[in-house]
């Protein structure tokens, strides 16, 4: 009886995630029932909706109520946008949808960031009131919510972006609204990608909802292969390396040499790729086993030969979302809009807050204002400014999407500078069009190193930790202990090397491995799956290791 209660109760210590044995028990039970209902489309959709809501409840508890609210409200707002005859009414309903979604996101994700910034700027002492928690506790009588702190619901950035794309696409006539709230609910809550993406466009997923389920042998083979590959990435290349090396270094960078800090940073590049792409691989595999297709979210990002190419390969669903729903509406590379000016002013004002010494912030802001004034005063400079400002704003906002902290804004800004630098460098680079192997390897390594060093602002616990990292690299490289470090963490570095080698394998080699899996007898597949599971869980920690992108 107690075990039955555990199955249906939420535990914040043991949420239902892909790396937990309970999840695979859950999916097995789901999959045993699936053949009985998959031919009846409405029944299948309702079943998957209920399963997805249960899954979210097991990962986020009563925040499932927030998910249901946003789903229902955006369903009816989408219908209202479509049925409204007056363009002004359509625009008003779209604005309401976007404002509602952004308000919810801002409240849960950015409240402390905004209030702390305002308090620092104006010397006030405002505090954040968690009125939703107080209201929730009043109706549940269980003290479920932590009143003194706003908790970020898992996956909120992902599912709110999906609801925004739905309403925006209806407004622009690219999509007709769904007739059933249950079908729309399935689009928003489909559990494989609900909590960490990929961000699914309505136009990509909704047509699949009304089609019969077809699961071919190729889908089954590809799905199972993706799941096993994702588990290996997450549990070996991400969690094992993090627990045994990277977390120790980043928690106290001043305690380690500069060499060790640099190795930890390169290790983190593998960790975050293994963690996030591992989740995506599992999500795509699970969806294939149920007859659905999710978009590819990664395309060998560390093979990119420049920063622009990297962002076409990394977190593709977010990059394309920012391009289509932010960069292009801002004016793209053609012109600057009113929104461009407003966002620029807000970010410029915020730059003052990024520094404890207000004099530094004001000085930087003054320099930026002077540069912009000169750019607008001269026609030649004005053209380049207008062409590039929206790229920079998009990357800055993309950084802020990842976290409510100025270090994420800096991370986004560095990536924006990388894109703009390449944009002009390629015009004079003697290697830009070279296909010589040495030139290609050089461009890949240069891009990979740049991306890795920007991640210091992504992974660093705080600006103080980041400053300590720089101090160790500048003043305490301690090359004499390098061999000792390599030996002490030899298993970590062997796995790290193997992880990067597998990433840089040619596409045809990867395809050959997947073809071998597809052609293998079912019994052999089962043996390989069992061995993979044993290896993963033997290397796994007893402690809960969430996916990194759950926090976004």
mmCIF file with all atom_site columns, C-alpha atoms in Angstrom, residues 95-272:
data_model
loop_
_atom_site.group_PDB
_atom_site.id
_atom_site.type_symbol
_atom_site.label_atom_id
_atom_site.label_alt_id
_atom_site.label_comp_id
_atom_site.label_asym_id
_atom_site.label_entity_id
_atom_site.label_seq_id
_atom_site.pdbx_PDB_ins_code
_atom_site.Cartn_x
_atom_site.Cartn_y
_atom_site.Cartn_z
_atom_site.occupancy
_atom_site.B_iso_or_equiv
_atom_site.pdbx_formal_charge
_atom_site.auth_seq_id
_atom_site.auth_comp_id
_atom_site.auth_asym_id
_atom_site.auth_atom_id
_atom_site.pdbx_PDB_model_num
ATOM 1   C CA . UNK A 1 95  ? -1.140  40.856 -27.287 1.00 0.00 ? 95  UNK A CA 1
ATOM 2   C CA . UNK A 1 96  ? -3.140  39.439 -24.383 1.00 0.00 ? 96  UNK A CA 1
ATOM 3   C CA . UNK A 1 97  ? -1.807  35.949 -25.081 1.00 0.00 ? 97  UNK A CA 1
ATOM 4   C CA . UNK A 1 98  ? 1.818   37.098 -25.313 1.00 0.00 ? 98  UNK A CA 1
ATOM 5   C CA . UNK A 1 99  ? 1.452   39.339 -22.250 1.00 0.00 ? 99  UNK A CA 1
ATOM 6   C CA . UNK A 1 100 ? -0.136  36.539 -20.210 1.00 0.00 ? 100 UNK A CA 1
ATOM 7   C CA . UNK A 1 101 ? 2.583   34.050 -21.091 1.00 0.00 ? 101 UNK A CA 1
ATOM 8   C CA . UNK A 1 102 ? 5.406   36.515 -20.506 1.00 0.00 ? 102 UNK A CA 1
ATOM 9   C CA . UNK A 1 103 ? 3.872   37.654 -17.212 1.00 0.00 ? 103 UNK A CA 1
ATOM 10  C CA . UNK A 1 104 ? 3.745   34.073 -15.939 1.00 0.00 ? 104 UNK A CA 1
ATOM 11  C CA . UNK A 1 105 ? 7.304   33.462 -17.108 1.00 0.00 ? 105 UNK A CA 1
ATOM 12  C CA . UNK A 1 106 ? 8.544   36.725 -15.602 1.00 0.00 ? 106 UNK A CA 1
ATOM 13  C CA . UNK A 1 107 ? 6.822   36.133 -12.269 1.00 0.00 ? 107 UNK A CA 1
ATOM 14  C CA . UNK A 1 108 ? 8.277   32.687 -11.727 1.00 0.00 ? 108 UNK A CA 1
ATOM 15  C CA . UNK A 1 109 ? 11.656  33.167 -13.398 1.00 0.00 ? 109 UNK A CA 1
ATOM 16  C CA . UNK A 1 110 ? 12.635  36.831 -13.165 1.00 0.00 ? 110 UNK A CA 1
ATOM 17  C CA . UNK A 1 111 ? 10.931  38.284 -10.071 1.00 0.00 ? 111 UNK A CA 1
ATOM 18  C CA . UNK A 1 112 ? 14.019  38.189 -7.872  1.00 0.00 ? 112 UNK A CA 1
ATOM 19  C CA . UNK A 1 113 ? 16.269  39.378 -10.681 1.00 0.00 ? 113 UNK A CA 1
ATOM 20  C CA . UNK A 1 114 ? 14.051  42.386 -11.438 1.00 0.00 ? 114 UNK A CA 1
ATOM 21  C CA . UNK A 1 115 ? 13.437  43.362 -7.807  1.00 0.00 ? 115 UNK A CA 1
ATOM 22  C CA . UNK A 1 116 ? 17.091  42.966 -6.787  1.00 0.00 ? 116 UNK A CA 1
ATOM 23  C CA . UNK A 1 117 ? 18.173  45.084 -9.759  1.00 0.00 ? 117 UNK A CA 1
ATOM 24  C CA . UNK A 1 118 ? 15.678  47.834 -8.917  1.00 0.00 ? 118 UNK A CA 1
ATOM 25  C CA . UNK A 1 119 ? 16.665  47.792 -5.247  1.00 0.00 ? 119 UNK A CA 1
ATOM 26  C CA . UNK A 1 120 ? 20.327  48.108 -6.180  1.00 0.00 ? 120 UNK A CA 1
ATOM 27  C CA . UNK A 1 121 ? 19.694  50.930 -8.639  1.00 0.00 ? 121 UNK A CA 1
ATOM 28  C CA . UNK A 1 122 ? 17.379  53.043 -6.477  1.00 0.00 ? 122 UNK A CA 1
ATOM 29  C CA . UNK A 1 123 ? 18.463  51.994 -2.989  1.00 0.00 ? 123 UNK A CA 1
ATOM 30  C CA . UNK A 1 124 ? 15.010  50.621 -2.177  1.00 0.00 ? 124 UNK A CA 1
ATOM 31  C CA . UNK A 1 125 ? 14.138  47.506 -0.184  1.00 0.00 ? 125 UNK A CA 1
ATOM 32  C CA . UNK A 1 126 ? 11.285  45.920 -2.089  1.00 0.00 ? 126 UNK A CA 1
ATOM 33  C CA . UNK A 1 127 ? 10.768  42.195 -1.684  1.00 0.00 ? 127 UNK A CA 1
ATOM 34  C CA . UNK A 1 128 ? 9.020   39.563 -3.773  1.00 0.00 ? 128 UNK A CA 1
ATOM 35  C CA . UNK A 1 129 ? 5.691   38.318 -2.461  1.00 0.00 ? 129 UNK A CA 1
ATOM 36  C CA . UNK A 1 130 ? 4.812   34.778 -3.388  1.00 0.00 ? 130 UNK A CA 1
ATOM 37  C CA . UNK A 1 131 ? 1.068   35.413 -3.459  1.00 0.00 ? 131 UNK A CA 1
ATOM 38  C CA . UNK A 1 132 ? 0.366   32.352 -5.596  1.00 0.00 ? 132 UNK A CA 1
ATOM 39  C CA . UNK A 1 133 ? 1.922   30.125 -2.936  1.00 0.00 ? 133 UNK A CA 1
ATOM 40  C CA . UNK A 1 134 ? -0.105  31.809 -0.209  1.00 0.00 ? 134 UNK A CA 1
ATOM 41  C CA . UNK A 1 135 ? -3.281  31.285 -2.199  1.00 0.00 ? 135 UNK A CA 1
ATOM 42  C CA . UNK A 1 136 ? -2.328  27.682 -3.017  1.00 0.00 ? 136 UNK A CA 1
ATOM 43  C CA . UNK A 1 137 ? -1.701  26.869 0.629   1.00 0.00 ? 137 UNK A CA 1
ATOM 44  C CA . UNK A 1 138 ? -5.016  28.421 1.628   1.00 0.00 ? 138 UNK A CA 1
ATOM 45  C CA . UNK A 1 139 ? -6.952  26.030 -0.608  1.00 0.00 ? 139 UNK A CA 1
ATOM 46  C CA . UNK A 1 140 ? -4.795  22.924 -0.084  1.00 0.00 ? 140 UNK A CA 1
ATOM 47  C CA . UNK A 1 141 ? -4.384  23.265 3.706   1.00 0.00 ? 141 UNK A CA 1
ATOM 48  C CA . UNK A 1 142 ? -1.155  21.301 3.402   1.00 0.00 ? 142 UNK A CA 1
ATOM 49  C CA . UNK A 1 143 ? 1.489   24.015 3.345   1.00 0.00 ? 143 UNK A CA 1
ATOM 50  C CA . UNK A 1 144 ? 2.579   22.528 0.024   1.00 0.00 ? 144 UNK A CA 1
ATOM 51  C CA . UNK A 1 145 ? 4.181   25.641 -1.424  1.00 0.00 ? 145 UNK A CA 1
ATOM 52  C CA . UNK A 1 146 ? 7.205   27.369 0.045   1.00 0.00 ? 146 UNK A CA 1
ATOM 53  C CA . UNK A 1 147 ? 5.790   30.809 0.757   1.00 0.00 ? 147 UNK A CA 1
ATOM 54  C CA . UNK A 1 148 ? 9.100   32.580 1.320   1.00 0.00 ? 148 UNK A CA 1
ATOM 55  C CA . UNK A 1 149 ? 10.559  31.623 -2.050  1.00 0.00 ? 149 UNK A CA 1
ATOM 56  C CA . UNK A 1 150 ? 9.214   31.404 -5.590  1.00 0.00 ? 150 UNK A CA 1
ATOM 57  C CA . UNK A 1 151 ? 9.978   27.986 -7.061  1.00 0.00 ? 151 UNK A CA 1
ATOM 58  C CA . UNK A 1 152 ? 10.591  27.804 -10.808 1.00 0.00 ? 152 UNK A CA 1
ATOM 59  C CA . UNK A 1 153 ? 8.227   25.236 -12.365 1.00 0.00 ? 153 UNK A CA 1
ATOM 60  C CA . UNK A 1 154 ? 10.163  22.718 -14.439 1.00 0.00 ? 154 UNK A CA 1
ATOM 61  C CA . UNK A 1 155 ? 9.942   23.309 -18.182 1.00 0.00 ? 155 UNK A CA 1
ATOM 62  C CA . UNK A 1 156 ? 7.987   26.569 -17.935 1.00 0.00 ? 156 UNK A CA 1
ATOM 63  C CA . UNK A 1 157 ? 10.151  28.355 -20.525 1.00 0.00 ? 157 UNK A CA 1
ATOM 64  C CA . UNK A 1 158 ? 9.601   25.553 -23.005 1.00 0.00 ? 158 UNK A CA 1
ATOM 65  C CA . UNK A 1 159 ? 5.838   25.080 -22.822 1.00 0.00 ? 159 UNK A CA 1
ATOM 66  C CA . UNK A 1 160 ? 5.098   28.818 -22.661 1.00 0.00 ? 160 UNK A CA 1
ATOM 67  C CA . UNK A 1 161 ? 7.128   29.374 -25.823 1.00 0.00 ? 161 UNK A CA 1
ATOM 68  C CA . UNK A 1 162 ? 5.082   26.663 -27.533 1.00 0.00 ? 162 UNK A CA 1
ATOM 69  C CA . UNK A 1 163 ? 1.803   28.347 -26.605 1.00 0.00 ? 163 UNK A CA 1
ATOM 70  C CA . UNK A 1 164 ? 3.160   31.671 -27.886 1.00 0.00 ? 164 UNK A CA 1
ATOM 71  C CA . UNK A 1 165 ? 4.068   30.160 -31.267 1.00 0.00 ? 165 UNK A CA 1
ATOM 72  C CA . UNK A 1 166 ? 0.551   28.689 -31.522 1.00 0.00 ? 166 UNK A CA 1
ATOM 73  C CA . UNK A 1 167 ? -1.201  32.046 -31.095 1.00 0.00 ? 167 UNK A CA 1
ATOM 74  C CA . UNK A 1 168 ? 1.306   33.989 -33.212 1.00 0.00 ? 168 UNK A CA 1
ATOM 75  C CA . UNK A 1 169 ? 1.009   31.522 -36.094 1.00 0.00 ? 169 UNK A CA 1
ATOM 76  C CA . UNK A 1 170 ? -2.801  31.722 -35.944 1.00 0.00 ? 170 UNK A CA 1
ATOM 77  C CA . UNK A 1 171 ? -2.599  35.529 -36.051 1.00 0.00 ? 171 UNK A CA 1
ATOM 78  C CA . UNK A 1 172 ? -0.387  35.437 -39.157 1.00 0.00 ? 172 UNK A CA 1
ATOM 79  C CA . UNK A 1 173 ? -2.673  32.946 -40.892 1.00 0.00 ? 173 UNK A CA 1
ATOM 80  C CA . UNK A 1 174 ? -0.125  30.131 -40.859 1.00 0.00 ? 174 UNK A CA 1
ATOM 81  C CA . UNK A 1 175 ? -2.257  27.861 -38.709 1.00 0.00 ? 175 UNK A CA 1
ATOM 82  C CA . UNK A 1 176 ? -5.880  27.047 -38.000 1.00 0.00 ? 176 UNK A CA 1
ATOM 83  C CA . UNK A 1 177 ? -6.812  26.552 -34.344 1.00 0.00 ? 177 UNK A CA 1
ATOM 84  C CA . UNK A 1 178 ? -7.592  23.102 -33.040 1.00 0.00 ? 178 UNK A CA 1
ATOM 85  C CA . UNK A 1 179 ? -11.232 22.320 -32.303 1.00 0.00 ? 179 UNK A CA 1
ATOM 86  C CA . UNK A 1 180 ? -10.479 20.220 -29.247 1.00 0.00 ? 180 UNK A CA 1
ATOM 87  C CA . UNK A 1 181 ? -8.858  21.494 -26.065 1.00 0.00 ? 181 UNK A CA 1
ATOM 88  C CA . UNK A 1 182 ? -7.677  17.935 -25.447 1.00 0.00 ? 182 UNK A CA 1
ATOM 89  C CA . UNK A 1 183 ? -5.745  17.920 -28.720 1.00 0.00 ? 183 UNK A CA 1
ATOM 90  C CA . UNK A 1 184 ? -4.231  21.311 -27.956 1.00 0.00 ? 184 UNK A CA 1
ATOM 91  C CA . UNK A 1 185 ? -3.405  20.034 -24.493 1.00 0.00 ? 185 UNK A CA 1
ATOM 92  C CA . UNK A 1 186 ? -1.507  17.128 -26.025 1.00 0.00 ? 186 UNK A CA 1
ATOM 93  C CA . UNK A 1 187 ? 0.494   19.538 -28.182 1.00 0.00 ? 187 UNK A CA 1
ATOM 94  C CA . UNK A 1 188 ? 1.505   21.559 -25.115 1.00 0.00 ? 188 UNK A CA 1
ATOM 95  C CA . UNK A 1 189 ? 2.024   18.722 -22.634 1.00 0.00 ? 189 UNK A CA 1
ATOM 96  C CA . UNK A 1 190 ? 3.361   15.794 -24.711 1.00 0.00 ? 190 UNK A CA 1
ATOM 97  C CA . UNK A 1 191 ? 5.548   14.305 -22.008 1.00 0.00 ? 191 UNK A CA 1
ATOM 98  C CA . UNK A 1 192 ? 8.753   13.300 -23.860 1.00 0.00 ? 192 UNK A CA 1
ATOM 99  C CA . UNK A 1 193 ? 9.571   16.937 -24.641 1.00 0.00 ? 193 UNK A CA 1
ATOM 100 C CA . UNK A 1 194 ? 7.500   18.751 -22.030 1.00 0.00 ? 194 UNK A CA 1
ATOM 101 C CA . UNK A 1 195 ? 10.127  19.680 -19.455 1.00 0.00 ? 195 UNK A CA 1
ATOM 102 C CA . UNK A 1 196 ? 13.257  20.364 -21.542 1.00 0.00 ? 196 UNK A CA 1
ATOM 103 C CA . UNK A 1 197 ? 12.287  20.557 -25.189 1.00 0.00 ? 197 UNK A CA 1
ATOM 104 C CA . UNK A 1 198 ? 12.879  20.563 -28.008 1.00 0.00 ? 198 UNK A CA 1
ATOM 105 C CA . UNK A 1 199 ? 10.529  23.520 -28.450 1.00 0.00 ? 199 UNK A CA 1
ATOM 106 C CA . UNK A 1 200 ? 7.927   22.131 -30.835 1.00 0.00 ? 200 UNK A CA 1
ATOM 107 C CA . UNK A 1 201 ? 6.213   24.381 -33.380 1.00 0.00 ? 201 UNK A CA 1
ATOM 108 C CA . UNK A 1 202 ? 2.471   23.988 -33.674 1.00 0.00 ? 202 UNK A CA 1
ATOM 109 C CA . UNK A 1 203 ? 2.770   23.505 -37.434 1.00 0.00 ? 203 UNK A CA 1
ATOM 110 C CA . UNK A 1 204 ? 5.175   20.608 -36.909 1.00 0.00 ? 204 UNK A CA 1
ATOM 111 C CA . UNK A 1 205 ? 3.294   18.666 -34.251 1.00 0.00 ? 205 UNK A CA 1
ATOM 112 C CA . UNK A 1 206 ? -0.413  19.419 -34.615 1.00 0.00 ? 206 UNK A CA 1
ATOM 113 C CA . UNK A 1 207 ? -0.821  17.632 -38.002 1.00 0.00 ? 207 UNK A CA 1
ATOM 114 C CA . UNK A 1 208 ? 0.472   14.457 -36.337 1.00 0.00 ? 208 UNK A CA 1
ATOM 115 C CA . UNK A 1 209 ? -2.258  14.601 -33.690 1.00 0.00 ? 209 UNK A CA 1
ATOM 116 C CA . UNK A 1 210 ? -5.028  13.945 -36.213 1.00 0.00 ? 210 UNK A CA 1
ATOM 117 C CA . UNK A 1 211 ? -3.201  11.146 -38.045 1.00 0.00 ? 211 UNK A CA 1
ATOM 118 C CA . UNK A 1 212 ? -3.383  7.432  -37.216 1.00 0.00 ? 212 UNK A CA 1
ATOM 119 C CA . UNK A 1 213 ? -0.450  5.967  -35.332 1.00 0.00 ? 213 UNK A CA 1
ATOM 120 C CA . UNK A 1 214 ? 2.066   4.260  -37.590 1.00 0.00 ? 214 UNK A CA 1
ATOM 121 C CA . UNK A 1 215 ? 5.123   2.693  -35.959 1.00 0.00 ? 215 UNK A CA 1
ATOM 122 C CA . UNK A 1 216 ? 7.368   1.053  -38.527 1.00 0.00 ? 216 UNK A CA 1
ATOM 123 C CA . UNK A 1 217 ? 10.258  -1.280 -37.828 1.00 0.00 ? 217 UNK A CA 1
ATOM 124 C CA . UNK A 1 218 ? 12.570  1.590  -38.754 1.00 0.00 ? 218 UNK A CA 1
ATOM 125 C CA . UNK A 1 219 ? 10.864  3.821  -36.171 1.00 0.00 ? 219 UNK A CA 1
ATOM 126 C CA . UNK A 1 220 ? 11.240  1.146  -33.488 1.00 0.00 ? 220 UNK A CA 1
ATOM 127 C CA . UNK A 1 221 ? 14.904  0.592  -34.287 1.00 0.00 ? 221 UNK A CA 1
ATOM 128 C CA . UNK A 1 222 ? 15.675  4.293  -34.459 1.00 0.00 ? 222 UNK A CA 1
ATOM 129 C CA . UNK A 1 223 ? 13.685  5.028  -31.298 1.00 0.00 ? 223 UNK A CA 1
ATOM 130 C CA . UNK A 1 224 ? 15.400  2.387  -29.182 1.00 0.00 ? 224 UNK A CA 1
ATOM 131 C CA . UNK A 1 225 ? 18.816  3.393  -30.531 1.00 0.00 ? 225 UNK A CA 1
ATOM 132 C CA . UNK A 1 226 ? 18.180  7.058  -29.668 1.00 0.00 ? 226 UNK A CA 1
ATOM 133 C CA . UNK A 1 227 ? 17.070  6.147  -26.136 1.00 0.00 ? 227 UNK A CA 1
ATOM 134 C CA . UNK A 1 228 ? 20.177  4.074  -25.405 1.00 0.00 ? 228 UNK A CA 1
ATOM 135 C CA . UNK A 1 229 ? 22.427  6.711  -26.958 1.00 0.00 ? 229 UNK A CA 1
ATOM 136 C CA . UNK A 1 230 ? 20.765  9.409  -24.871 1.00 0.00 ? 230 UNK A CA 1
ATOM 137 C CA . UNK A 1 231 ? 21.168  7.454  -21.640 1.00 0.00 ? 231 UNK A CA 1
ATOM 138 C CA . UNK A 1 232 ? 24.878  6.922  -22.313 1.00 0.00 ? 232 UNK A CA 1
ATOM 139 C CA . UNK A 1 233 ? 25.358  10.619 -23.053 1.00 0.00 ? 233 UNK A CA 1
ATOM 140 C CA . UNK A 1 234 ? 23.524  11.752 -19.941 1.00 0.00 ? 234 UNK A CA 1
ATOM 141 C CA . UNK A 1 235 ? 24.736  9.226  -17.391 1.00 0.00 ? 235 UNK A CA 1
ATOM 142 C CA . UNK A 1 236 ? 28.342  8.751  -18.539 1.00 0.00 ? 236 UNK A CA 1
ATOM 143 C CA . UNK A 1 237 ? 29.469  11.832 -20.468 1.00 0.00 ? 237 UNK A CA 1
ATOM 144 C CA . UNK A 1 238 ? 27.463  14.257 -18.330 1.00 0.00 ? 238 UNK A CA 1
ATOM 145 C CA . UNK A 1 239 ? 26.703  12.995 -14.826 1.00 0.00 ? 239 UNK A CA 1
ATOM 146 C CA . UNK A 1 240 ? 29.746  10.795 -14.199 1.00 0.00 ? 240 UNK A CA 1
ATOM 147 C CA . UNK A 1 241 ? 32.189  13.472 -15.333 1.00 0.00 ? 241 UNK A CA 1
ATOM 148 C CA . UNK A 1 242 ? 30.367  16.189 -13.395 1.00 0.00 ? 242 UNK A CA 1
ATOM 149 C CA . UNK A 1 243 ? 30.213  14.244 -10.144 1.00 0.00 ? 243 UNK A CA 1
ATOM 150 C CA . UNK A 1 244 ? 33.825  13.088 -10.240 1.00 0.00 ? 244 UNK A CA 1
ATOM 151 C CA . UNK A 1 245 ? 35.522  16.217 -11.550 1.00 0.00 ? 245 UNK A CA 1
ATOM 152 C CA . UNK A 1 246 ? 33.754  19.309 -12.872 1.00 0.00 ? 246 UNK A CA 1
ATOM 153 C CA . UNK A 1 247 ? 31.430  19.984 -9.933  1.00 0.00 ? 247 UNK A CA 1
ATOM 154 C CA . UNK A 1 248 ? 34.357  19.834 -7.499  1.00 0.00 ? 248 UNK A CA 1
ATOM 155 C CA . UNK A 1 249 ? 36.324  22.402 -9.486  1.00 0.00 ? 249 UNK A CA 1
ATOM 156 C CA . UNK A 1 250 ? 33.484  24.832 -10.195 1.00 0.00 ? 250 UNK A CA 1
ATOM 157 C CA . UNK A 1 251 ? 32.298  24.739 -6.578  1.00 0.00 ? 251 UNK A CA 1
ATOM 158 C CA . UNK A 1 252 ? 35.697  26.039 -5.419  1.00 0.00 ? 252 UNK A CA 1
ATOM 159 C CA . UNK A 1 253 ? 37.840  27.227 -8.359  1.00 0.00 ? 253 UNK A CA 1
ATOM 160 C CA . UNK A 1 254 ? 40.319  28.954 -6.029  1.00 0.00 ? 254 UNK A CA 1
ATOM 161 C CA . UNK A 1 255 ? 41.280  25.550 -4.595  1.00 0.00 ? 255 UNK A CA 1
ATOM 162 C CA . UNK A 1 256 ? 42.510  24.231 -7.950  1.00 0.00 ? 256 UNK A CA 1
ATOM 163 C CA . UNK A 1 257 ? 45.281  25.231 -10.338 1.00 0.00 ? 257 UNK A CA 1
ATOM 164 C CA . UNK A 1 258 ? 44.639  27.193 -13.505 1.00 0.00 ? 258 UNK A CA 1
ATOM 165 C CA . UNK A 1 259 ? 45.349  24.065 -15.555 1.00 0.00 ? 259 UNK A CA 1
ATOM 166 C CA . UNK A 1 260 ? 42.724  22.094 -13.626 1.00 0.00 ? 260 UNK A CA 1
ATOM 167 C CA . UNK A 1 261 ? 40.199  24.921 -14.017 1.00 0.00 ? 261 UNK A CA 1
ATOM 168 C CA . UNK A 1 262 ? 40.736  24.992 -17.785 1.00 0.00 ? 262 UNK A CA 1
ATOM 169 C CA . UNK A 1 263 ? 40.340  21.211 -18.042 1.00 0.00 ? 263 UNK A CA 1
ATOM 170 C CA . UNK A 1 264 ? 37.121  21.457 -16.029 1.00 0.00 ? 264 UNK A CA 1
ATOM 171 C CA . UNK A 1 265 ? 35.791  24.064 -18.445 1.00 0.00 ? 265 UNK A CA 1
ATOM 172 C CA . UNK A 1 266 ? 36.494  21.831 -21.443 1.00 0.00 ? 266 UNK A CA 1
ATOM 173 C CA . UNK A 1 267 ? 34.899  18.993 -19.509 1.00 0.00 ? 267 UNK A CA 1
ATOM 174 C CA . UNK A 1 268 ? 31.810  21.127 -18.969 1.00 0.00 ? 268 UNK A CA 1
ATOM 175 C CA . UNK A 1 269 ? 31.410  21.605 -22.719 1.00 0.00 ? 269 UNK A CA 1
ATOM 176 C CA . UNK A 1 270 ? 31.109  17.828 -23.025 1.00 0.00 ? 270 UNK A CA 1
ATOM 177 C CA . UNK A 1 271 ? 28.888  17.617 -19.953 1.00 0.00 ? 271 UNK A CA 1
ATOM 178 C CA . UNK A 1 272 ? 26.299  20.132 -21.108 1.00 0.00 ? 272 UNK A CA 1
#
